[in-house]
């Protein structure tokens, strides 16, 4: 069964996480896990998005404390995934709240254990199409998360007549209330 298309809100949240991780300059890979769009940082699941919720991986020792936070719920209600939380929109509504969750997940990431890689069957050429696609995605993400300053600067010259207009970065809808 093909995956359902993602809503505009989900896509915007994925973009916001992608932008936050691009500023870090880490090795980031995106994939589907737990029914979520997750971001692997340095080979370990760090952040993700499920519908309008932010998935964060935090120290398992803080599980009980974090689970009491309003707008936050454990990923598993059976206690099987201590340290994994879904953060609702009310709990990341401001830039300060958003940054708290991003920073907390990134701070724990170096201490987190990586899941051992499963061996995939190889084709006669030594590579599966799935592995090739994953490698291509990883390369494209590395390119898009480049921390080179020239990649983030806007052109200073006005656009020529008849050429495309330059696109200015848009403010993420998650923080629409910041200006009020």
Short mmCIF file of N, CA and C in Angstrom, two decimals:
data_model
loop_
_atom_site.label_atom_id
_atom_site.label_comp_id
_atom_site.label_asym_id
_atom_site.label_seq_id
_atom_site.Cartn_x
_atom_site.Cartn_y
_atom_site.Cartn_z
N UNK A 1 0.84 -1.17 0.00
CA UNK A 1 0.00 0.00 0.00
C UNK A 1 0.89 1.24 0.00
N UNK A 2 0.68 2.15 -0.95
CA UNK A 2 1.52 3.36 -1.01
C UNK A 2 1.25 4.26 0.20
N UNK A 3 2.27 5.01 0.56
CA UNK A 3 2.14 5.94 1.69
C UNK A 3 1.18 7.06 1.32
N UNK A 4 0.43 7.51 2.33
CA UNK A 4 -0.47 8.64 2.11
C UNK A 4 0.33 9.92 1.92
N UNK A 5 -0.18 10.84 1.10
CA UNK A 5 0.53 12.12 0.94
C UNK A 5 0.55 12.87 2.26
N UNK A 6 1.62 13.60 2.49
CA UNK A 6 1.75 14.38 3.71
C UNK A 6 1.01 15.70 3.57
N UNK A 7 0.41 16.16 4.67
CA UNK A 7 -0.32 17.44 4.65
C UNK A 7 0.67 18.59 4.54
N UNK A 8 0.17 19.76 4.17
CA UNK A 8 1.01 20.96 4.07
C UNK A 8 1.63 21.29 5.42
N UNK A 9 0.86 21.14 6.50
CA UNK A 9 1.40 21.42 7.84
C UNK A 9 2.55 20.49 8.18
N UNK A 10 2.41 19.22 7.83
CA UNK A 10 3.48 18.24 8.09
C UNK A 10 4.71 18.60 7.27
N UNK A 11 4.52 18.93 6.02
CA UNK A 11 5.65 19.29 5.15
C UNK A 11 6.35 20.55 5.67
N UNK A 12 5.59 21.53 6.17
CA UNK A 12 6.19 22.74 6.72
C UNK A 12 6.99 22.43 7.98
N UNK A 13 6.48 21.54 8.81
CA UNK A 13 7.20 21.15 10.02
C UNK A 13 8.48 20.39 9.67
N UNK A 14 8.41 19.52 8.68
CA UNK A 14 9.61 18.82 8.21
C UNK A 14 10.65 19.83 7.72
N UNK A 15 10.20 20.83 6.97
CA UNK A 15 11.12 21.87 6.49
C UNK A 15 11.75 22.64 7.65
N UNK A 16 10.97 22.92 8.69
CA UNK A 16 11.49 23.65 9.84
C UNK A 16 12.57 22.85 10.56
N UNK A 17 12.35 21.54 10.70
CA UNK A 17 13.37 20.68 11.33
C UNK A 17 14.60 20.63 10.43
N UNK A 18 14.39 20.49 9.13
CA UNK A 18 15.50 20.43 8.17
C UNK A 18 16.35 21.71 8.27
N UNK A 19 15.68 22.87 8.36
CA UNK A 19 16.39 24.14 8.48
C UNK A 19 17.17 24.22 9.79
N UNK A 20 16.56 23.76 10.88
CA UNK A 20 17.24 23.78 12.18
C UNK A 20 18.49 22.91 12.16
N UNK A 21 18.41 21.77 11.49
CA UNK A 21 19.57 20.87 11.43
C UNK A 21 20.62 21.37 10.44
N UNK A 22 20.20 22.09 9.43
CA UNK A 22 21.15 22.64 8.45
C UNK A 22 22.11 23.61 9.14
N UNK A 23 21.62 24.31 10.15
CA UNK A 23 22.44 25.27 10.89
C UNK A 23 23.50 24.56 11.73
N UNK A 24 23.31 23.28 12.04
CA UNK A 24 24.23 22.54 12.89
C UNK A 24 25.44 22.01 12.13
N UNK A 25 25.28 21.78 10.83
CA UNK A 25 26.38 21.26 10.02
C UNK A 25 26.71 19.81 10.30
N UNK A 26 25.76 19.05 10.85
CA UNK A 26 25.98 17.63 11.15
C UNK A 26 25.68 16.77 9.93
N UNK A 27 26.07 15.51 10.02
CA UNK A 27 25.74 14.52 9.00
C UNK A 27 24.28 14.11 9.22
N UNK A 28 23.39 14.52 8.33
CA UNK A 28 21.95 14.29 8.50
C UNK A 28 21.42 13.43 7.37
N UNK A 29 20.61 12.44 7.74
CA UNK A 29 19.93 11.59 6.78
C UNK A 29 18.45 11.55 7.15
N UNK A 30 17.58 11.59 6.17
CA UNK A 30 16.14 11.52 6.42
C UNK A 30 15.61 10.17 5.98
N UNK A 31 14.67 9.62 6.77
CA UNK A 31 14.05 8.35 6.40
C UNK A 31 12.72 8.21 7.12
N UNK A 32 11.98 7.16 6.78
CA UNK A 32 10.71 6.84 7.44
C UNK A 32 10.96 5.78 8.50
N UNK A 33 10.51 6.05 9.74
CA UNK A 33 10.59 5.10 10.85
C UNK A 33 9.43 5.36 11.78
N UNK A 34 8.90 4.33 12.40
CA UNK A 34 7.81 4.47 13.37
C UNK A 34 6.60 5.19 12.76
N UNK A 35 6.46 5.17 11.46
CA UNK A 35 5.39 5.90 10.80
C UNK A 35 5.65 7.40 10.77
N UNK A 36 6.87 7.82 11.04
CA UNK A 36 7.25 9.23 11.08
C UNK A 36 8.32 9.52 10.03
N UNK A 37 8.49 10.78 9.73
CA UNK A 37 9.61 11.24 8.91
C UNK A 37 10.70 11.60 9.91
N UNK A 38 11.79 10.82 9.96
CA UNK A 38 12.81 11.05 10.98
C UNK A 38 14.10 11.58 10.38
N UNK A 39 14.85 12.24 11.25
CA UNK A 39 16.14 12.81 10.89
C UNK A 39 17.19 12.09 11.70
N UNK A 40 18.07 11.39 11.00
CA UNK A 40 19.18 10.69 11.62
C UNK A 40 20.37 11.65 11.63
N UNK A 41 20.92 11.91 12.81
CA UNK A 41 22.07 12.79 12.93
C UNK A 41 23.25 11.92 13.34
N UNK A 42 24.29 11.94 12.54
CA UNK A 42 25.47 11.11 12.77
C UNK A 42 25.09 9.63 12.96
N UNK A 43 24.13 9.16 12.17
CA UNK A 43 23.73 7.76 12.17
C UNK A 43 22.77 7.36 13.27
N UNK A 44 22.27 8.33 14.05
CA UNK A 44 21.36 8.02 15.15
C UNK A 44 20.08 8.83 15.02
N UNK A 45 18.93 8.20 15.30
CA UNK A 45 17.66 8.90 15.25
C UNK A 45 17.68 10.02 16.29
N UNK A 46 17.39 11.25 15.84
CA UNK A 46 17.48 12.41 16.72
C UNK A 46 16.15 13.14 16.80
N UNK A 47 15.57 13.47 15.66
CA UNK A 47 14.33 14.24 15.57
C UNK A 47 13.45 13.62 14.49
N UNK A 48 12.17 13.99 14.53
CA UNK A 48 11.27 13.52 13.50
C UNK A 48 9.97 14.33 13.52
N UNK A 49 9.11 13.99 12.58
CA UNK A 49 7.82 14.66 12.46
C UNK A 49 6.76 13.60 12.20
N UNK A 50 5.69 13.66 12.97
CA UNK A 50 4.52 12.83 12.75
C UNK A 50 3.30 13.75 12.78
N UNK A 51 2.70 13.95 11.63
CA UNK A 51 1.57 14.87 11.45
C UNK A 51 2.00 16.26 11.92
N UNK A 52 1.40 16.78 13.00
CA UNK A 52 1.78 18.11 13.47
C UNK A 52 2.62 18.05 14.75
N UNK A 53 3.15 16.87 15.05
CA UNK A 53 3.94 16.68 16.26
C UNK A 53 5.42 16.52 15.92
N UNK A 54 6.25 17.03 16.81
CA UNK A 54 7.69 16.92 16.68
C UNK A 54 8.14 15.71 17.50
N UNK A 55 8.86 14.79 16.88
CA UNK A 55 9.40 13.62 17.57
C UNK A 55 10.81 13.98 18.03
N UNK A 56 11.07 13.83 19.34
CA UNK A 56 12.39 14.12 19.88
C UNK A 56 12.91 12.90 20.64
N UNK A 57 14.22 12.71 20.58
CA UNK A 57 14.87 11.64 21.34
C UNK A 57 15.71 12.30 22.43
N UNK A 58 15.37 11.99 23.68
CA UNK A 58 16.01 12.59 24.84
C UNK A 58 16.57 11.49 25.74
N UNK A 59 17.35 11.85 26.76
CA UNK A 59 17.90 10.82 27.64
C UNK A 59 16.80 10.00 28.31
N UNK A 60 16.88 8.68 28.26
CA UNK A 60 15.87 7.84 28.91
C UNK A 60 15.75 8.11 30.41
N UNK A 61 16.82 8.59 31.03
CA UNK A 61 16.78 8.88 32.47
C UNK A 61 15.85 10.04 32.80
N UNK A 62 15.52 10.86 31.82
CA UNK A 62 14.63 12.01 32.05
C UNK A 62 13.20 11.71 31.60
N UNK A 63 12.92 10.46 31.27
CA UNK A 63 11.62 10.10 30.68
C UNK A 63 10.44 10.53 31.55
N UNK A 64 10.44 10.18 32.82
CA UNK A 64 9.30 10.49 33.69
C UNK A 64 9.10 12.00 33.81
N UNK A 65 10.17 12.74 33.95
CA UNK A 65 10.08 14.19 34.08
C UNK A 65 9.53 14.85 32.81
N UNK A 66 10.07 14.45 31.67
CA UNK A 66 9.64 15.05 30.39
C UNK A 66 8.20 14.65 30.08
N UNK A 67 7.81 13.43 30.43
CA UNK A 67 6.45 12.95 30.15
C UNK A 67 5.39 13.79 30.87
N UNK A 68 5.77 14.49 31.93
CA UNK A 68 4.84 15.35 32.68
C UNK A 68 4.66 16.73 32.04
N UNK A 69 5.46 17.06 31.05
CA UNK A 69 5.39 18.35 30.39
C UNK A 69 4.09 18.47 29.60
N UNK A 70 3.33 19.56 29.80
CA UNK A 70 2.10 19.73 29.02
C UNK A 70 2.38 19.77 27.52
N UNK A 71 1.57 19.05 26.76
CA UNK A 71 1.71 19.01 25.31
C UNK A 71 2.71 17.98 24.81
N UNK A 72 3.26 17.18 25.73
CA UNK A 72 4.26 16.18 25.37
C UNK A 72 3.75 14.82 25.80
N UNK A 73 3.93 13.82 24.92
CA UNK A 73 3.53 12.46 25.27
C UNK A 73 4.59 11.47 24.80
N UNK A 74 4.75 10.38 25.55
CA UNK A 74 5.73 9.36 25.13
C UNK A 74 5.34 8.74 23.79
N UNK A 75 6.31 8.35 23.01
CA UNK A 75 6.04 7.71 21.72
C UNK A 75 5.31 6.40 21.93
N UNK A 76 5.70 5.65 22.96
CA UNK A 76 5.06 4.37 23.25
C UNK A 76 4.38 4.45 24.61
N UNK A 77 3.13 4.08 24.66
CA UNK A 77 2.40 4.11 25.93
C UNK A 77 2.73 2.90 26.79
N UNK A 78 3.42 1.92 26.22
CA UNK A 78 3.75 0.70 26.96
C UNK A 78 5.14 0.74 27.59
N UNK A 79 5.80 1.89 27.54
CA UNK A 79 7.11 2.02 28.16
C UNK A 79 8.23 1.32 27.42
N UNK A 80 8.02 1.04 26.15
CA UNK A 80 9.03 0.31 25.38
C UNK A 80 10.09 1.22 24.77
N UNK A 81 9.81 2.51 24.73
CA UNK A 81 10.73 3.42 24.06
C UNK A 81 11.02 4.63 24.95
N UNK A 82 11.59 4.40 26.10
CA UNK A 82 11.93 5.50 26.99
C UNK A 82 12.86 6.49 26.29
N UNK A 83 12.53 7.76 26.44
CA UNK A 83 13.34 8.82 25.85
C UNK A 83 12.82 9.33 24.52
N UNK A 84 11.82 8.68 23.95
CA UNK A 84 11.23 9.12 22.68
C UNK A 84 9.89 9.79 22.99
N UNK A 85 9.73 11.04 22.52
CA UNK A 85 8.52 11.80 22.82
C UNK A 85 7.96 12.47 21.58
N UNK A 86 6.64 12.62 21.57
CA UNK A 86 5.96 13.41 20.56
C UNK A 86 5.55 14.71 21.23
N UNK A 87 6.02 15.82 20.68
CA UNK A 87 5.78 17.15 21.22
C UNK A 87 4.71 17.81 20.37
N UNK A 88 3.57 18.13 20.98
CA UNK A 88 2.46 18.75 20.27
C UNK A 88 2.73 20.21 19.96
N UNK A 89 1.94 20.79 19.04
CA UNK A 89 2.13 22.18 18.63
C UNK A 89 2.10 23.18 19.79
N UNK A 90 1.29 22.93 20.80
CA UNK A 90 1.22 23.86 21.94
C UNK A 90 2.55 23.90 22.70
N UNK A 91 3.32 22.83 22.64
CA UNK A 91 4.59 22.76 23.38
C UNK A 91 5.78 23.26 22.56
N UNK A 92 5.56 23.61 21.27
CA UNK A 92 6.64 24.21 20.48
C UNK A 92 6.14 25.46 19.75
N UNK A 93 5.16 26.13 20.31
CA UNK A 93 4.50 27.26 19.64
C UNK A 93 5.37 28.51 19.52
N UNK A 94 6.32 28.69 20.40
CA UNK A 94 7.19 29.87 20.31
C UNK A 94 8.58 29.44 19.87
N UNK A 95 9.35 30.40 19.41
CA UNK A 95 10.73 30.09 18.99
C UNK A 95 11.54 29.54 20.15
N UNK A 96 11.34 30.06 21.35
CA UNK A 96 12.09 29.58 22.51
C UNK A 96 11.75 28.12 22.81
N UNK A 97 10.46 27.78 22.76
CA UNK A 97 10.06 26.39 22.99
C UNK A 97 10.62 25.49 21.90
N UNK A 98 10.49 25.92 20.66
CA UNK A 98 11.00 25.16 19.52
C UNK A 98 12.50 24.88 19.71
N UNK A 99 13.24 25.95 20.01
CA UNK A 99 14.69 25.81 20.14
C UNK A 99 15.06 24.90 21.31
N UNK A 100 14.26 24.94 22.39
CA UNK A 100 14.50 24.06 23.53
C UNK A 100 14.49 22.59 23.09
N UNK A 101 13.47 22.18 22.33
CA UNK A 101 13.34 20.78 21.92
C UNK A 101 14.44 20.39 20.93
N UNK A 102 14.75 21.27 20.00
CA UNK A 102 15.82 20.99 19.02
C UNK A 102 17.15 20.84 19.75
N UNK A 103 17.45 21.80 20.64
CA UNK A 103 18.71 21.76 21.38
C UNK A 103 18.82 20.53 22.28
N UNK A 104 17.73 20.18 22.96
CA UNK A 104 17.74 19.02 23.86
C UNK A 104 18.01 17.73 23.09
N UNK A 105 17.37 17.58 21.94
CA UNK A 105 17.59 16.37 21.13
C UNK A 105 19.02 16.32 20.59
N UNK A 106 19.52 17.46 20.13
CA UNK A 106 20.89 17.50 19.60
C UNK A 106 21.93 17.30 20.70
N UNK A 107 21.65 17.78 21.91
CA UNK A 107 22.58 17.61 23.03
C UNK A 107 22.68 16.14 23.43
N UNK A 108 21.56 15.41 23.36
CA UNK A 108 21.59 14.00 23.72
C UNK A 108 22.17 13.13 22.62
N UNK A 109 22.09 13.56 21.38
CA UNK A 109 22.48 12.72 20.25
C UNK A 109 23.88 12.11 20.36
N UNK A 110 24.91 12.85 20.76
CA UNK A 110 26.24 12.22 20.87
C UNK A 110 26.30 11.10 21.91
N UNK A 111 25.40 11.15 22.90
CA UNK A 111 25.38 10.14 23.96
C UNK A 111 24.48 8.95 23.61
N UNK A 112 23.62 9.13 22.63
CA UNK A 112 22.65 8.08 22.26
C UNK A 112 23.36 6.91 21.60
N UNK A 113 22.80 5.73 21.82
CA UNK A 113 23.34 4.54 21.18
C UNK A 113 22.77 4.43 19.78
N UNK A 114 23.62 4.09 18.84
CA UNK A 114 23.17 3.88 17.47
C UNK A 114 22.60 2.48 17.35
N UNK A 115 21.55 2.34 16.56
CA UNK A 115 20.99 1.03 16.28
C UNK A 115 21.92 0.32 15.31
N UNK A 116 22.27 -0.94 15.61
CA UNK A 116 23.15 -1.66 14.69
C UNK A 116 22.51 -1.77 13.31
N UNK A 117 23.31 -1.59 12.28
CA UNK A 117 22.82 -1.69 10.90
C UNK A 117 22.52 -3.15 10.58
N UNK A 118 21.39 -3.37 9.90
CA UNK A 118 21.02 -4.71 9.45
C UNK A 118 21.65 -4.93 8.09
N UNK A 119 22.14 -6.13 7.88
CA UNK A 119 22.73 -6.47 6.59
C UNK A 119 21.61 -6.62 5.57
N UNK A 120 21.78 -5.97 4.43
CA UNK A 120 20.78 -6.06 3.35
C UNK A 120 21.33 -6.99 2.28
N UNK A 121 20.42 -7.78 1.68
CA UNK A 121 20.89 -8.65 0.59
C UNK A 121 21.37 -7.80 -0.57
N UNK A 122 22.47 -8.23 -1.17
CA UNK A 122 23.04 -7.48 -2.29
C UNK A 122 22.71 -8.16 -3.60
N UNK A 123 22.64 -7.36 -4.64
CA UNK A 123 22.41 -7.89 -5.99
C UNK A 123 23.75 -8.32 -6.56
N UNK A 124 23.73 -8.85 -7.74
CA UNK A 124 24.96 -9.30 -8.39
C UNK A 124 25.94 -8.15 -8.56
N UNK A 125 25.42 -6.94 -8.75
CA UNK A 125 26.28 -5.77 -8.93
C UNK A 125 26.85 -5.31 -7.59
N UNK A 126 26.35 -5.89 -6.48
CA UNK A 126 26.87 -5.53 -5.18
C UNK A 126 26.13 -4.39 -4.52
N UNK A 127 25.02 -3.96 -5.12
CA UNK A 127 24.28 -2.84 -4.57
C UNK A 127 22.81 -2.97 -4.94
N UNK A 128 21.94 -2.72 -3.99
CA UNK A 128 20.52 -2.79 -4.30
C UNK A 128 20.04 -1.42 -4.73
N UNK A 129 18.91 -1.39 -5.42
CA UNK A 129 18.34 -0.11 -5.84
C UNK A 129 17.97 0.72 -4.62
N UNK A 130 17.48 0.05 -3.58
CA UNK A 130 17.08 0.76 -2.36
C UNK A 130 18.29 1.43 -1.71
N UNK A 131 19.41 0.73 -1.66
CA UNK A 131 20.62 1.28 -1.07
C UNK A 131 21.12 2.45 -1.91
N UNK A 132 21.04 2.34 -3.22
CA UNK A 132 21.48 3.42 -4.09
C UNK A 132 20.61 4.65 -3.88
N UNK A 133 19.30 4.45 -3.78
CA UNK A 133 18.40 5.58 -3.54
C UNK A 133 18.70 6.24 -2.21
N UNK A 134 18.94 5.45 -1.17
CA UNK A 134 19.24 5.99 0.16
C UNK A 134 20.54 6.80 0.11
N UNK A 135 21.54 6.28 -0.60
CA UNK A 135 22.81 6.99 -0.71
C UNK A 135 22.62 8.31 -1.46
N UNK A 136 21.81 8.29 -2.51
CA UNK A 136 21.54 9.52 -3.27
C UNK A 136 20.83 10.55 -2.40
N UNK A 137 19.84 10.09 -1.58
CA UNK A 137 19.14 11.01 -0.68
C UNK A 137 20.11 11.62 0.33
N UNK A 138 20.97 10.78 0.88
CA UNK A 138 21.93 11.25 1.87
C UNK A 138 22.86 12.29 1.26
N UNK A 139 23.33 12.04 0.02
CA UNK A 139 24.20 13.00 -0.65
C UNK A 139 23.48 14.32 -0.87
N UNK A 140 22.21 14.26 -1.28
CA UNK A 140 21.48 15.50 -1.56
C UNK A 140 21.22 16.27 -0.28
N UNK A 141 21.01 15.58 0.83
CA UNK A 141 20.81 16.26 2.11
C UNK A 141 22.10 16.91 2.56
N UNK A 142 23.22 16.20 2.39
CA UNK A 142 24.50 16.79 2.77
C UNK A 142 24.74 18.07 1.98
N UNK A 143 24.41 18.06 0.68
CA UNK A 143 24.58 19.26 -0.13
C UNK A 143 23.68 20.37 0.38
N UNK A 144 22.43 20.06 0.73
CA UNK A 144 21.49 21.09 1.16
C UNK A 144 21.79 21.59 2.56
N UNK A 145 22.54 20.81 3.35
CA UNK A 145 22.86 21.26 4.71
C UNK A 145 24.27 21.82 4.78
N UNK A 146 24.84 22.15 3.63
CA UNK A 146 26.17 22.74 3.59
C UNK A 146 26.20 24.00 4.43
N UNK A 147 27.26 24.19 5.18
CA UNK A 147 27.34 25.37 6.03
C UNK A 147 28.17 26.47 5.37
N UNK A 148 28.44 26.33 4.07
CA UNK A 148 29.19 27.37 3.38
C UNK A 148 28.39 28.66 3.36
N UNK A 149 29.00 29.77 3.75
CA UNK A 149 28.26 31.02 3.83
C UNK A 149 27.65 31.44 2.50
N UNK A 150 28.34 31.16 1.38
CA UNK A 150 27.80 31.59 0.09
C UNK A 150 26.50 30.86 -0.26
N UNK A 151 26.26 29.72 0.34
CA UNK A 151 25.03 28.99 0.06
C UNK A 151 23.82 29.65 0.69
N UNK A 152 24.04 30.48 1.71
CA UNK A 152 22.92 31.07 2.43
C UNK A 152 22.73 32.56 2.15
N UNK A 153 23.66 33.18 1.42
CA UNK A 153 23.55 34.61 1.16
C UNK A 153 22.61 34.86 0.00
N UNK A 154 21.89 35.97 0.07
CA UNK A 154 21.01 36.37 -1.00
C UNK A 154 21.80 37.22 -1.99
N UNK A 155 21.48 37.14 -3.29
CA UNK A 155 22.18 37.97 -4.27
C UNK A 155 21.92 39.45 -3.98
N UNK A 156 22.95 40.30 -4.21
CA UNK A 156 22.78 41.72 -3.96
C UNK A 156 22.39 42.48 -5.22
N UNK A 157 22.61 41.88 -6.39
CA UNK A 157 22.25 42.54 -7.64
C UNK A 157 20.77 42.35 -7.91
N UNK A 158 20.10 43.38 -8.46
CA UNK A 158 18.70 43.19 -8.83
C UNK A 158 18.60 42.21 -9.99
N UNK A 159 17.48 41.52 -10.05
CA UNK A 159 17.26 40.54 -11.12
C UNK A 159 17.13 41.25 -12.45
N UNK A 160 17.67 40.63 -13.50
CA UNK A 160 17.55 41.20 -14.84
C UNK A 160 16.13 41.04 -15.33
N UNK A 161 15.73 41.91 -16.24
CA UNK A 161 14.40 41.81 -16.82
C UNK A 161 14.30 40.51 -17.59
N UNK A 162 13.18 39.80 -17.35
CA UNK A 162 12.96 38.55 -18.04
C UNK A 162 13.56 37.34 -17.33
N UNK A 163 14.34 37.57 -16.28
CA UNK A 163 14.90 36.42 -15.56
C UNK A 163 14.02 36.11 -14.35
N UNK A 164 14.29 34.99 -13.73
CA UNK A 164 13.50 34.58 -12.56
C UNK A 164 13.77 35.51 -11.39
N UNK A 165 12.75 35.69 -10.57
CA UNK A 165 12.91 36.49 -9.36
C UNK A 165 13.58 35.63 -8.30
N UNK A 166 14.39 36.27 -7.44
CA UNK A 166 15.00 35.52 -6.35
C UNK A 166 13.96 35.33 -5.26
N UNK A 167 14.03 34.18 -4.61
CA UNK A 167 13.08 33.84 -3.57
C UNK A 167 13.71 34.14 -2.22
N UNK A 168 13.02 34.92 -1.40
CA UNK A 168 13.54 35.20 -0.06
C UNK A 168 13.05 34.10 0.88
N UNK A 169 13.85 33.77 1.88
CA UNK A 169 13.43 32.73 2.81
C UNK A 169 12.12 33.11 3.49
N UNK A 170 11.23 32.14 3.62
CA UNK A 170 9.94 32.43 4.25
C UNK A 170 9.99 32.10 5.73
N UNK A 171 9.21 32.85 6.48
CA UNK A 171 9.11 32.58 7.91
C UNK A 171 8.24 31.35 8.09
N UNK A 172 8.64 30.46 8.97
CA UNK A 172 7.90 29.23 9.16
C UNK A 172 6.59 29.50 9.88
N UNK A 173 5.51 28.87 9.41
CA UNK A 173 4.18 29.10 9.97
C UNK A 173 4.06 28.65 11.42
N UNK A 174 5.00 27.83 11.89
CA UNK A 174 4.96 27.37 13.27
C UNK A 174 5.03 28.57 14.21
N UNK A 175 5.70 29.64 13.77
CA UNK A 175 5.94 30.78 14.64
C UNK A 175 5.15 32.02 14.23
N UNK A 176 3.99 31.86 13.63
CA UNK A 176 3.17 33.00 13.22
C UNK A 176 2.83 33.91 14.39
N UNK A 177 2.72 33.36 15.58
CA UNK A 177 2.32 34.14 16.75
C UNK A 177 3.43 34.99 17.31
N UNK A 178 4.68 34.84 16.86
CA UNK A 178 5.80 35.59 17.40
C UNK A 178 5.65 37.09 17.21
N UNK A 179 5.00 37.50 16.13
CA UNK A 179 4.91 38.94 15.84
C UNK A 179 3.81 39.65 16.62
N UNK A 180 2.96 38.90 17.30
CA UNK A 180 1.84 39.51 18.01
C UNK A 180 2.29 40.17 19.29
#
